[in-house]
C-alpha positions as a Markdown table, in Angstrom:
| # | Residue | x | y | z |
|---|---|---|---|---|
| 1 | Met | -10.0 | -122.5 | 29.6 |
| 2 | Arg | -13.5 | -121.1 | 29.8 |
| 3 | Gly | -12.6 | -119.0 | 32.8 |
| 4 | Gly | -9.6 | -117.7 | 31.0 |
| 5 | Ala | -11.6 | -116.8 | 27.9 |
| 6 | Ala | -14.2 | -115.1 | 30.0 |
| 7 | Ala | -11.5 | -113.0 | 31.8 |
| 8 | Val | -10.0 | -112.0 | 28.4 |
| 9 | Arg | -13.5 | -110.9 | 27.2 |
| 10 | Trp | -14.1 | -109.0 | 30.4 |
| 11 | Asp | -10.6 | -107.3 | 30.1 |
| 12 | Ala | -11.5 | -106.4 | 26.5 |
| 13 | Met | -14.8 | -104.8 | 27.5 |
| 14 | Glu | -13.1 | -102.9 | 30.3 |
| 15 | Tyr | -10.5 | -101.6 | 27.8 |
| 16 | Asp | -13.3 | -100.5 | 25.3 |
| 17 | Glu | -15.0 | -98.7 | 28.2 |
| 18 | Lys | -11.9 | -96.9 | 29.2 |
| 19 | Leu | -11.1 | -96.0 | 25.6 |
| 20 | Ala | -14.6 | -94.6 | 25.1 |
| 21 | Arg | -14.4 | -92.6 | 28.3 |
| 22 | Phe | -11.0 | -91.2 | 27.2 |
| 23 | Arg | -12.4 | -90.1 | 23.9 |
| 24 | Gln | -15.5 | -88.7 | 25.5 |
| 25 | Ala | -13.4 | -86.4 | 27.7 |
| 26 | His | -10.6 | -85.5 | 25.3 |
| 27 | Leu | -11.5 | -86.0 | 21.7 |
| 28 | Asn | -12.0 | -82.7 | 19.7 |
| 29 | Pro | -13.1 | -83.5 | 16.1 |
| 30 | Phe | -12.0 | -80.1 | 14.8 |
| 31 | Asn | -8.5 | -80.1 | 16.3 |
| 32 | Lys | -6.1 | -79.6 | 13.5 |
| 33 | Gln | -3.0 | -80.7 | 15.5 |
| 34 | Ser | -4.6 | -84.0 | 16.6 |
| 35 | Gly | -7.0 | -84.6 | 13.8 |
| 36 | Pro | -9.1 | -87.8 | 13.2 |
| 37 | Arg | -6.2 | -89.5 | 11.4 |
| 38 | Gln | -4.1 | -89.5 | 14.6 |
| 39 | His | -6.7 | -91.6 | 16.3 |
| 40 | Glu | -6.9 | -94.1 | 13.4 |
| 41 | Gln | -4.4 | -96.9 | 13.2 |
| 42 | Gly | -2.9 | -97.9 | 10.0 |
| 43 | Pro | -2.4 | -101.6 | 8.9 |
| 44 | Gly | 1.1 | -101.7 | 10.2 |
| 45 | Glu | 1.0 | -99.1 | 13.0 |
| 46 | Glu | 0.9 | -99.9 | 16.6 |
| 47 | Ala | -1.6 | -98.5 | 19.0 |
| 48 | Pro | -0.2 | -95.5 | 20.9 |
| 49 | Asp | 0.8 | -96.0 | 24.5 |
| 50 | Val | -1.7 | -94.6 | 26.9 |
| 51 | Thr | -0.9 | -94.2 | 30.6 |
| 52 | Pro | -3.6 | -95.3 | 33.0 |
| 53 | Glu | -3.9 | -91.7 | 34.3 |
| 54 | Glu | -4.7 | -90.5 | 30.8 |
| 55 | Ala | -6.9 | -93.3 | 29.8 |
| 56 | Leu | -9.0 | -93.4 | 33.0 |
| 57 | Pro | -10.4 | -89.9 | 33.8 |
| 58 | Glu | -12.7 | -90.2 | 36.7 |
| 59 | Leu | -16.3 | -89.6 | 36.0 |
| 60 | Pro | -18.4 | -87.2 | 38.1 |
| 61 | Pro | -20.4 | -88.8 | 41.0 |
| 62 | Gly | -23.6 | -90.3 | 39.8 |
| 63 | Glu | -22.5 | -90.7 | 36.2 |
| 64 | Pro | -23.8 | -94.0 | 34.8 |
| 65 | Glu | -21.3 | -96.6 | 33.6 |
| 66 | Phe | -21.7 | -98.0 | 30.1 |
| 67 | Arg | -20.6 | -101.5 | 29.5 |
| 68 | Cys | -21.6 | -101.9 | 25.9 |
| 69 | Pro | -19.6 | -100.6 | 23.0 |
| 70 | Glu | -22.7 | -100.3 | 20.8 |
| 71 | Arg | -24.2 | -97.9 | 23.4 |
| 72 | Val | -21.1 | -95.8 | 23.1 |
| 73 | Met | -21.8 | -95.3 | 19.4 |
| 74 | Asp | -25.4 | -94.4 | 20.2 |
| 75 | Leu | -24.1 | -91.6 | 22.5 |
| 76 | Gly | -22.4 | -90.0 | 19.5 |
| 77 | Leu | -18.8 | -90.8 | 20.5 |
| 78 | Ser | -17.8 | -91.7 | 17.0 |
| 79 | Glu | -15.5 | -89.2 | 15.3 |
| 80 | Asp | -17.9 | -88.8 | 12.3 |
| 81 | His | -21.1 | -88.3 | 14.4 |
| 82 | Phe | -21.9 | -84.6 | 14.8 |
| 83 | Ser | -25.6 | -84.7 | 15.1 |
| 84 | Arg | -25.1 | -83.2 | 18.6 |
| 85 | Pro | -21.9 | -82.6 | 20.6 |
| 86 | Val | -22.2 | -85.2 | 23.2 |
| 87 | Gly | -20.6 | -85.9 | 26.5 |
| 88 | Leu | -21.4 | -84.6 | 30.0 |
| 89 | Phe | -19.6 | -81.3 | 29.6 |
| 90 | Leu | -18.9 | -79.5 | 32.8 |
| 91 | Ala | -18.6 | -75.7 | 33.2 |
| 92 | Ser | -14.9 | -75.9 | 32.3 |
| 93 | Asp | -15.8 | -77.3 | 28.9 |
| 94 | Val | -17.3 | -74.0 | 27.6 |
| 95 | Gln | -13.8 | -73.0 | 26.5 |
| 96 | Gln | -13.4 | -76.3 | 24.6 |
| 97 | Leu | -16.7 | -75.7 | 22.8 |
| 98 | Arg | -15.7 | -72.1 | 21.8 |
| 99 | Gln | -12.4 | -73.4 | 20.5 |
| 100 | Ala | -14.2 | -76.1 | 18.5 |
| 101 | Ile | -16.6 | -73.5 | 17.1 |
| 102 | Glu | -13.8 | -71.3 | 15.9 |
| 103 | Glu | -12.0 | -74.2 | 14.3 |
| 104 | Cys | -15.3 | -75.3 | 12.6 |
| 105 | Lys | -15.7 | -71.8 | 11.2 |
| 106 | Gln | -12.2 | -72.0 | 9.7 |
| 107 | Val | -13.0 | -75.4 | 8.2 |
| 108 | Ile | -16.1 | -74.1 | 6.6 |
| 109 | Leu | -14.2 | -71.3 | 4.9 |
| 110 | Glu | -11.5 | -73.7 | 3.6 |
| 111 | Leu | -13.9 | -76.2 | 2.1 |
| 112 | Pro | -15.3 | -75.8 | -1.5 |
| 113 | Glu | -18.5 | -73.8 | -1.8 |
| 114 | Gln | -21.8 | -75.7 | -1.8 |
| 115 | Ser | -20.0 | -79.0 | -1.3 |
| 116 | Glu | -21.4 | -81.8 | 0.8 |
| 117 | Lys | -18.5 | -81.5 | 3.3 |
| 118 | Gln | -19.2 | -77.8 | 3.8 |
| 119 | Lys | -22.9 | -78.4 | 4.4 |
| 120 | Asp | -22.0 | -81.1 | 7.0 |
| 121 | Ala | -19.6 | -78.7 | 8.6 |
| 122 | Val | -22.3 | -76.0 | 8.9 |
| 123 | Val | -24.6 | -78.6 | 10.6 |
| 124 | Arg | -21.9 | -79.4 | 13.0 |
| 125 | Leu | -21.3 | -75.7 | 13.8 |
| 126 | Ile | -25.0 | -75.3 | 14.5 |
| 127 | His | -25.0 | -78.2 | 16.9 |
| 128 | Leu | -21.9 | -77.0 | 18.7 |
| 129 | Arg | -23.5 | -73.6 | 19.2 |
| 130 | Leu | -26.7 | -75.3 | 20.5 |
| 131 | Lys | -24.6 | -77.1 | 23.1 |
| 132 | Leu | -22.7 | -74.0 | 24.0 |
| 133 | Gln | -25.9 | -72.1 | 24.6 |
| 134 | Glu | -27.2 | -74.9 | 26.9 |
| 135 | Leu | -23.9 | -74.9 | 28.9 |
| 136 | Lys | -23.9 | -71.1 | 29.3 |
| 137 | Asp | -27.4 | -70.7 | 30.7 |
| 138 | Pro | -28.9 | -74.1 | 31.3 |
| 139 | Asn | -31.4 | -72.8 | 33.9 |
| 140 | Glu | -31.7 | -69.2 | 32.9 |
| 141 | Asp | -35.4 | -68.3 | 32.4 |
| 142 | Glu | -35.8 | -65.2 | 30.2 |
| 143 | Pro | -38.9 | -63.2 | 31.1 |
| 144 | Asn | -41.7 | -63.2 | 28.5 |
| 145 | Ile | -42.4 | -59.4 | 28.8 |
| 146 | Arg | -39.9 | -56.6 | 29.1 |
| 147 | Val | -40.8 | -52.9 | 29.1 |
| 148 | Leu | -38.0 | -50.4 | 28.1 |
| 149 | Leu | -38.2 | -46.9 | 26.8 |
| 150 | Glu | -42.0 | -47.3 | 26.1 |
| 151 | His | -41.2 | -50.5 | 24.1 |
| 152 | Arg | -43.2 | -53.5 | 25.2 |
| 153 | Phe | -41.1 | -56.5 | 24.3 |
| 154 | Tyr | -42.4 | -60.0 | 24.0 |
| 155 | Lys | -40.2 | -63.0 | 23.9 |
| 156 | Glu | -40.5 | -64.7 | 20.5 |
| 157 | Lys | -41.1 | -68.4 | 20.3 |
| 158 | Ser | -40.4 | -68.9 | 16.6 |
| 159 | Lys | -37.1 | -70.5 | 16.0 |
| 160 | Ser | -36.9 | -70.9 | 12.3 |
| 161 | Val | -37.5 | -67.3 | 11.2 |
| 162 | Lys | -34.4 | -65.4 | 10.2 |
| 163 | Gln | -34.3 | -61.9 | 11.5 |
| 164 | Thr | -31.8 | -59.1 | 12.0 |
| 165 | Cys | -31.2 | -57.4 | 15.3 |
| 166 | Asp | -32.1 | -53.7 | 15.1 |
| 167 | Lys | -29.5 | -52.9 | 17.7 |
| 168 | Cys | -26.3 | -54.7 | 16.7 |
| 169 | Asn | -27.2 | -55.3 | 13.0 |
| 170 | Thr | -26.4 | -59.0 | 13.2 |
| 171 | Ile | -28.5 | -62.0 | 12.4 |
| 172 | Ile | -30.7 | -63.4 | 15.1 |
| 173 | Trp | -30.3 | -67.2 | 15.2 |
| 174 | Gly | -33.6 | -68.3 | 16.6 |
| 175 | Leu | -32.4 | -71.8 | 17.2 |
| 176 | Ile | -29.7 | -70.8 | 19.7 |
| 177 | Gln | -30.5 | -67.2 | 20.7 |
| 178 | Thr | -33.4 | -65.6 | 22.6 |
| 179 | Trp | -34.9 | -62.6 | 20.9 |
| 180 | Tyr | -37.7 | -60.1 | 21.6 |
| 181 | Thr | -40.1 | -58.0 | 19.4 |
| 182 | Cys | -41.8 | -54.8 | 20.4 |
| 183 | Thr | -45.5 | -55.1 | 19.9 |
| 184 | Gly | -45.8 | -51.4 | 19.2 |
| 185 | Cys | -43.2 | -50.7 | 16.6 |
| 186 | Tyr | -41.9 | -54.2 | 15.8 |
| 187 | Tyr | -38.4 | -53.4 | 17.0 |
| 188 | Arg | -36.4 | -56.7 | 17.1 |
| 189 | Cys | -33.3 | -57.4 | 19.1 |
| 190 | His | -31.4 | -60.1 | 21.0 |
| 191 | Ser | -32.0 | -60.6 | 24.7 |
| 192 | Lys | -28.4 | -59.5 | 25.3 |
| 193 | Cys | -29.1 | -56.2 | 23.4 |
| 194 | Leu | -32.2 | -55.2 | 25.4 |
| 195 | Asn | -30.3 | -53.2 | 28.0 |
| 196 | Leu | -28.3 | -51.4 | 25.3 |
| 197 | Ile | -31.3 | -49.9 | 23.5 |
| 198 | Ser | -31.4 | -46.1 | 23.3 |
| 199 | Lys | -34.3 | -45.5 | 20.8 |
| 200 | Pro | -37.7 | -45.0 | 22.3 |
| 201 | Cys | -40.7 | -46.7 | 20.9 |
| 202 | Val | -42.1 | -45.0 | 17.8 |
| 203 | Ser | -45.7 | -46.0 | 18.6 |
| 204 | Ser | -45.6 | -43.5 | 21.5 |
| 205 | Lys | -44.9 | -40.7 | 19.0 |
| 206 | Val | -47.8 | -41.9 | 16.8 |
| 207 | Ser | -50.2 | -41.9 | 19.8 |
| 208 | His | -49.1 | -38.5 | 21.1 |
| 209 | Gln | -48.3 | -36.6 | 17.8 |
| 210 | Ala | -50.0 | -38.3 | 14.8 |
| 211 | Glu | -49.0 | -36.0 | 12.0 |
| 212 | Tyr | -46.8 | -36.0 | 8.9 |
| 213 | Glu | -43.9 | -33.9 | 7.8 |
| 214 | Leu | -45.4 | -32.4 | 4.7 |
| 215 | Asn | -42.3 | -30.6 | 3.4 |
| 216 | Ile | -40.5 | -32.5 | 0.8 |
| 217 | Cys | -37.1 | -33.7 | 2.2 |
| 218 | Pro | -36.5 | -30.7 | 4.5 |
| 219 | Glu | -32.7 | -30.8 | 4.4 |
| 220 | Thr | -30.8 | -28.5 | 6.8 |
| 221 | Gly | -27.3 | -29.9 | 6.3 |
| 222 | Leu | -24.7 | -31.9 | 8.2 |
| 223 | Asp | -23.4 | -28.8 | 10.0 |
| 224 | Ser | -26.8 | -28.4 | 11.8 |
| 225 | Gln | -26.3 | -31.9 | 13.2 |
| 226 | Asp | -22.7 | -31.3 | 14.2 |
| 227 | Tyr | -21.7 | -34.0 | 11.7 |
| 228 | Arg | -23.3 | -36.6 | 13.8 |
| 229 | Cys | -26.1 | -39.1 | 13.3 |
| 230 | Ala | -29.5 | -37.6 | 13.9 |
| 231 | Glu | -30.5 | -40.6 | 16.1 |
| 232 | Cys | -27.5 | -42.2 | 17.8 |
| 233 | Arg | -25.1 | -39.2 | 17.5 |
| 234 | Ala | -22.3 | -41.2 | 16.0 |
| 235 | Pro | -19.8 | -39.2 | 13.9 |
| 236 | Ile | -20.6 | -39.3 | 10.2 |
| 237 | Ser | -19.6 | -37.5 | 7.0 |
| 238 | Leu | -20.4 | -37.6 | 3.3 |
| 239 | Arg | -16.9 | -38.9 | 2.6 |
| 240 | Gly | -17.6 | -42.1 | 4.6 |
| 241 | Val | -15.0 | -41.3 | 7.2 |
| 242 | Pro | -15.4 | -42.3 | 10.0 |
| 243 | Ser | -18.9 | -43.5 | 8.9 |
| 244 | Glu | -21.1 | -43.0 | 5.9 |
| 245 | Ala | -23.8 | -40.4 | 6.1 |
| 246 | Arg | -27.1 | -41.5 | 4.7 |
| 247 | Gln | -30.0 | -39.1 | 4.1 |
| 248 | Cys | -33.6 | -39.9 | 5.0 |
| 249 | Asp | -35.9 | -38.6 | 2.4 |
| 250 | Tyr | -38.7 | -38.2 | 4.9 |
| 251 | Thr | -37.0 | -36.1 | 7.6 |
| 252 | Gly | -34.2 | -34.7 | 5.4 |
| 253 | Gln | -31.7 | -35.6 | 8.2 |
| 254 | Tyr | -28.6 | -37.7 | 8.0 |
| 255 | Tyr | -28.0 | -41.0 | 9.7 |
| 256 | Cys | -25.3 | -43.6 | 10.2 |
| 257 | Ser | -25.4 | -47.0 | 8.6 |
| 258 | His | -26.6 | -48.5 | 11.9 |
| 259 | Cys | -29.7 | -46.3 | 12.0 |
| 260 | His | -30.3 | -46.1 | 8.2 |
| 261 | Trp | -30.5 | -49.4 | 6.3 |
| 262 | Asn | -31.6 | -47.9 | 3.0 |
| 263 | Asp | -35.2 | -49.1 | 3.6 |
| 264 | Leu | -37.7 | -47.9 | 1.0 |
| 265 | Ala | -41.0 | -46.1 | 1.8 |
| 266 | Val | -43.6 | -43.9 | 0.1 |
| 267 | Ile | -43.2 | -40.3 | 1.3 |
| 268 | Pro | -46.5 | -38.6 | 2.2 |
| 269 | Ala | -45.3 | -35.1 | 1.3 |
| 270 | Arg | -44.5 | -36.2 | -2.3 |
| 271 | Val | -47.9 | -37.9 | -2.6 |
| 272 | Val | -50.1 | -34.9 | -1.5 |
| 273 | His | -48.0 | -32.3 | -3.4 |
| 274 | Asn | -46.8 | -34.2 | -6.5 |
| 275 | Trp | -49.0 | -37.4 | -6.6 |
| 276 | Asp | -45.7 | -39.2 | -6.5 |
| 277 | Phe | -45.7 | -42.7 | -5.1 |
| 278 | Glu | -42.1 | -43.8 | -5.9 |
| 279 | Pro | -40.5 | -45.3 | -2.7 |
| 280 | Arg | -37.4 | -43.6 | -1.4 |
| 281 | Lys | -34.7 | -44.4 | 1.1 |
| 282 | Val | -35.6 | -43.6 | 4.7 |
| 283 | Ser | -34.1 | -44.4 | 8.1 |
| 284 | Arg | -35.3 | -47.2 | 10.3 |
| 285 | Cys | -37.1 | -44.9 | 12.7 |
| 286 | Ser | -38.9 | -43.1 | 9.8 |
| 287 | Met | -39.8 | -46.5 | 8.2 |
| 288 | Arg | -41.5 | -47.7 | 11.4 |
| 289 | Tyr | -43.2 | -44.4 | 11.9 |
| 290 | Leu | -44.6 | -44.3 | 8.4 |
| 291 | Ala | -45.7 | -48.0 | 8.7 |
| 292 | Leu | -47.6 | -47.2 | 11.9 |
| 293 | Met | -49.2 | -44.0 | 10.4 |
| 294 | Val | -50.1 | -45.5 | 7.0 |
| 295 | Ser | -53.8 | -46.2 | 8.0 |
| 296 | Arg | -54.4 | -43.1 | 10.1 |
| 297 | Pro | -56.7 | -40.5 | 8.5 |
| 298 | Val | -54.7 | -37.4 | 9.2 |
| 299 | Leu | -54.5 | -35.8 | 5.7 |
| 300 | Arg | -57.1 | -33.0 | 5.0 |
| 301 | Leu | -56.5 | -32.8 | 1.2 |
| 302 | Arg | -58.8 | -29.8 | 0.6 |
| 303 | Glu | -56.6 | -27.7 | 2.9 |
| 304 | Ile | -53.2 | -29.1 | 2.0 |
| 305 | Asn | -53.6 | -29.2 | -1.8 |
| 306 | Pro | -57.1 | -28.3 | -3.1 |
| 307 | Leu | -55.8 | -28.4 | -6.7 |
| 308 | Leu | -55.2 | -32.1 | -6.4 |
| 309 | Phe | -58.9 | -32.8 | -7.1 |
| 310 | Asn | -58.6 | -30.9 | -10.4 |
| 311 | Tyr | -55.9 | -33.2 | -11.7 |
| 312 | Val | -56.7 | -36.6 | -10.2 |
| 313 | Glu | -60.1 | -37.8 | -11.5 |
| 314 | Glu | -60.2 | -40.8 | -9.2 |
| 315 | Leu | -60.2 | -38.5 | -6.2 |
| 316 | Val | -63.3 | -36.7 | -7.5 |
| 317 | Glu | -65.1 | -40.0 | -7.8 |
| 318 | Ile | -64.0 | -41.1 | -4.4 |
| 319 | Arg | -65.2 | -37.9 | -2.8 |
| 320 | Lys | -68.7 | -38.2 | -4.5 |
| 321 | Leu | -69.0 | -41.8 | -3.2 |
| 322 | Arg | -68.0 | -40.8 | 0.3 |
| 323 | Gln | -70.6 | -38.0 | 0.3 |
| 324 | Asp | -73.3 | -40.4 | -0.8 |
| 325 | Ile | -72.4 | -42.9 | 2.0 |
| 326 | Leu | -72.7 | -40.1 | 4.5 |
| 327 | Leu | -76.2 | -39.4 | 3.2 |
| 328 | Met | -77.1 | -43.1 | 3.5 |
| 329 | Lys | -75.8 | -43.3 | 7.1 |
| 330 | Pro | -79.0 | -41.8 | 8.7 |
| 331 | Tyr | -81.1 | -44.5 | 7.0 |
| 332 | Phe | -79.0 | -47.3 | 8.5 |
| 333 | Ile | -78.8 | -46.1 | 12.0 |
| 334 | Thr | -82.6 | -45.8 | 12.2 |
| 335 | Cys | -83.3 | -49.1 | 10.4 |
| 336 | Arg | -83.5 | -52.3 | 12.5 |
| 337 | Glu | -82.8 | -54.6 | 9.6 |
| 338 | Ala | -79.7 | -52.6 | 8.6 |
| 339 | Met | -78.4 | -52.7 | 12.2 |
| 340 | Glu | -79.0 | -56.5 | 12.4 |
| 341 | Ala | -77.2 | -57.0 | 9.0 |
| 342 | Arg | -74.4 | -54.6 | 10.2 |
| 343 | Leu | -74.2 | -53.0 | 6.9 |
| 344 | Leu | -72.0 | -50.1 | 8.1 |
| 345 | Leu | -69.3 | -52.7 | 9.1 |
| 346 | Gln | -68.6 | -53.1 | 5.4 |
| 347 | Leu | -66.4 | -50.0 | 6.0 |
| 348 | Gln | -64.9 | -51.1 | 9.3 |
| 349 | Asp | -61.3 | -50.9 | 7.8 |
| 350 | Arg | -62.0 | -47.3 | 6.9 |
| 351 | Gln | -64.2 | -46.0 | 9.7 |
| 352 | His | -63.5 | -42.4 | 8.8 |
| 353 | Phe | -65.5 | -42.9 | 5.6 |
| 354 | Val | -68.7 | -42.9 | 7.7 |
| 355 | Glu | -67.7 | -39.9 | 9.7 |
| 356 | Asn | -66.6 | -37.3 | 7.2 |
| 357 | Asp | -65.6 | -36.9 | 3.5 |
| 358 | Glu | -62.5 | -34.8 | 4.1 |
| 359 | Met | -59.9 | -36.9 | 5.9 |
| 360 | Tyr | -57.7 | -39.3 | 4.0 |
| 361 | Ser | -55.0 | -41.7 | 5.1 |
| 362 | Val | -51.9 | -42.6 | 3.1 |
| 363 | Gln | -53.3 | -46.1 | 2.6 |
| 364 | Asp | -56.4 | -44.5 | 1.0 |
| 365 | Leu | -54.3 | -42.6 | -1.5 |
| 366 | Leu | -52.2 | -45.7 | -2.2 |
| 367 | Asp | -55.4 | -47.6 | -3.0 |
| 368 | Val | -56.7 | -44.8 | -5.1 |
| 369 | His | -53.5 | -44.8 | -7.1 |
| 370 | Ala | -53.7 | -48.6 | -7.6 |
| 371 | Gly | -57.4 | -48.5 | -8.5 |
| 372 | Arg | -58.5 | -50.7 | -5.6 |
| 373 | Leu | -60.4 | -48.1 | -3.6 |
| 374 | Gly | -62.7 | -47.0 | -6.4 |
| 375 | Cys | -63.8 | -50.5 | -7.2 |
| 376 | Ser | -64.4 | -51.6 | -3.6 |
| 377 | Leu | -66.2 | -48.3 | -2.7 |
| 378 | Thr | -68.5 | -48.6 | -5.7 |
| 379 | Glu | -69.5 | -52.1 | -4.6 |
| 380 | Ile | -70.3 | -50.9 | -1.1 |
| 381 | His | -72.2 | -48.0 | -2.5 |
| 382 | Thr | -74.3 | -50.3 | -4.7 |
| 383 | Leu | -75.0 | -52.6 | -1.7 |
| 384 | Phe | -76.2 | -49.7 | 0.5 |
| 385 | Ala | -78.4 | -48.2 | -2.3 |
| 386 | Lys | -80.0 | -51.6 | -3.0 |
| 387 | His | -81.0 | -52.0 | 0.7 |
| 388 | Ile | -82.6 | -48.5 | 0.9 |
| 389 | Lys | -84.4 | -48.4 | -2.5 |
| 390 | Leu | -85.3 | -52.0 | -3.1 |
| 391 | Asp | -84.9 | -54.4 | -0.1 |
| 392 | Cys | -86.2 | -52.4 | 2.9 |
| 393 | Glu | -89.8 | -51.0 | 3.0 |
| 394 | Arg | -89.0 | -48.8 | 6.0 |
| 395 | Cys | -86.1 | -47.1 | 4.2 |
| 396 | Gln | -88.2 | -46.7 | 1.0 |
| 397 | Ala | -90.9 | -44.9 | 3.0 |
| 398 | Lys | -88.3 | -42.2 | 3.9 |
| 399 | Gly | -87.9 | -41.1 | 0.3 |
| 400 | Phe | -88.9 | -37.7 | -1.0 |
| 401 | Val | -91.2 | -36.3 | -3.7 |
| 402 | Cys | -90.0 | -33.3 | -5.7 |
| 403 | Glu | -92.0 | -30.3 | -4.3 |
| 404 | Leu | -91.6 | -28.4 | -7.5 |
| 405 | Cys | -93.0 | -30.8 | -10.1 |
| 406 | Arg | -94.7 | -33.3 | -7.9 |
| 407 | Glu | -94.0 | -36.0 | -10.5 |
| 408 | Gly | -91.6 | -38.8 | -11.0 |
| 409 | Asp | -90.3 | -41.6 | -8.8 |
| 410 | Val | -89.4 | -41.4 | -5.2 |
| 411 | Leu | -86.2 | -39.4 | -4.7 |
| 412 | Phe | -83.3 | -40.1 | -2.3 |
| 413 | Pro | -80.6 | -37.6 | -1.5 |
| 414 | Phe | -77.8 | -39.8 | -2.8 |
| 415 | Asp | -79.3 | -40.2 | -6.3 |
| 416 | Ser | -77.2 | -38.7 | -9.0 |
| 417 | His | -80.1 | -36.7 | -10.6 |
| 418 | Thr | -81.2 | -34.9 | -7.4 |
| 419 | Ser | -80.3 | -31.7 | -5.5 |
| 420 | Val | -80.4 | -31.4 | -1.7 |
| 421 | Cys | -81.0 | -28.2 | 0.2 |
| 422 | Thr | -78.2 | -27.7 | 2.7 |
| 423 | Asp | -80.6 | -26.0 | 5.2 |
| 424 | Cys | -83.6 | -28.2 | 5.4 |
| 425 | Ser | -82.3 | -31.3 | 3.5 |
| 426 | Ala | -85.3 | -31.3 | 1.1 |
| 427 | Val | -84.7 | -33.2 | -2.1 |
| 428 | Phe | -85.7 | -32.0 | -5.6 |
| 429 | His | -85.0 | -33.0 | -9.2 |
| 430 | Arg | -81.8 | -31.3 | -10.2 |
| 431 | Asp | -83.4 | -29.9 | -13.4 |
| 432 | Cys | -86.5 | -28.6 | -11.5 |
| 433 | Tyr | -84.4 | -27.0 | -8.8 |
| 434 | Tyr | -82.1 | -25.0 | -11.1 |
| 435 | Asp | -84.8 | -24.2 | -13.7 |
| 436 | Asn | -87.2 | -22.6 | -11.2 |
| 437 | Ser | -85.1 | -20.9 | -8.6 |
| 438 | Thr | -81.8 | -21.2 | -6.7 |
| 439 | Thr | -83.7 | -20.8 | -3.5 |
| 440 | Cys | -85.3 | -23.8 | -1.8 |
| 441 | Pro | -89.2 | -23.4 | -1.9 |
| 442 | Lys | -89.5 | -25.2 | 1.4 |
| 443 | Cys | -87.1 | -22.8 | 3.1 |
| 444 | Ala | -89.0 | -19.9 | 1.5 |
| 445 | Arg | -92.3 | -21.0 | 2.9 |
| 446 | Leu | -90.7 | -21.5 | 6.4 |
| 447 | Ser | -89.3 | -18.0 | 6.3 |
| 448 | Leu | -92.7 | -16.5 | 5.4 |
| 449 | Arg | -94.3 | -18.4 | 8.2 |
| 450 | Lys | -91.8 | -17.1 | 10.7 |
| 451 | Gln | -92.3 | -13.5 | 9.5 |
| 452 | Ser | -96.1 | -13.8 | 9.9 |
| 453 | Leu | -95.7 | -15.1 | 13.4 |
| 454 | Phe | -93.4 | -12.3 | 14.6 |
| 455 | Gln | -95.2 | -9.5 | 12.8 |
| 456 | Glu | -96.7 | -6.8 | 15.0 |
| 457 | Pro | -100.5 | -7.0 | 15.4 |
| 458 | Gly | -102.7 | -4.3 | 13.8 |
| 459 | Pro | -105.1 | -1.8 | 15.7 |
| 460 | Asp | -108.1 | -4.1 | 15.2 |
| 461 | Val | -106.4 | -7.1 | 16.8 |
| 462 | Glu | -107.1 | -7.6 | 20.5 |
| 463 | Ala | -104.1 | -7.7 | 22.8 |
């Protein structure tokens, strides 16, 4: 009897194993024709007849045999377990997975919005796509660096960030797709879209031709573009047939919806001519170009629009602070303490401020408009003046005494009550300078000395 019972248990285990292997090879949880209910037996229903050929698909060589039904459940063979599509799928199972993915998409659309079942179905869809990606290229090793059309693409490692491919305008699923980002212009695309890119890197244009279009929306019309997108040359029209034409407020040209995503950006021409900072719609290429150019000091405001300083008081204040900083610079480059303290690095984000007082970047003008630049530059100006006039004895010794009145405190060229000669850099009280003469007395003495040196000798002077 014991032997017979053991044989019965062994037969039951073999049957469970065969049934699990059958489900593993043939069960599709999203098959509408053979849904989960067809695999469940009702109270009064009989088990379906299964032929030995159908119930015993041969496993590939080297596949381990599982003798325990609990281990079968751990492998995810239950109909309700979708944490990961399991089973040793072969290359021929890619088609099965694709069919399951399409059916899962349909199920998601049919389920009520924001329901728990719909959320579970979305999780199942993600896991099915993960498995499909593993089956399609299990050993494919994508290169970390790709160089195309002056783009320098690096393979991204972040999997949770949701991005949009700039080539095909579809979402990049970081969990199941490989994607790249250009380190120069931040162009993003799928790995499969890399070889389809036709747009060169905008950073090359910035390095070769760093200048703005300073005409406000220089439109020439669709006919000058042959009714085609200015970038990809796709047919466009204002009627939206065959594709909608979208105008870029920076270039004035028209683009298709693939090249113009209605991104917003501040237009430099509107800023320097109208002091207008309202963002306007620009193409993707223009948006990247403006983003890369925003910190480059390429705007000479005195030449482009000299009247701007008459109407924007903040710009007059900024210009005076910049001129004072340039007068302070010689003190710092000859002072050891200032060099050790690296005071000039306070302006490392705006290096052009210690080189000239004429060039501005769009970021400078944005900060002036927001009131940030005036505050930060005043703090730096106070720090520099404190070092020269109070903290450092060497810098104090380089002060000036007014040569007209010979009275008062030590003067420095960046003081607000002084005047500086442009020829000899002598410093005077402003009131003394303009009350006595408009000519620098030091320069007058130098000119008299030169005249006496080059004057012809008289008859009583020996040769």
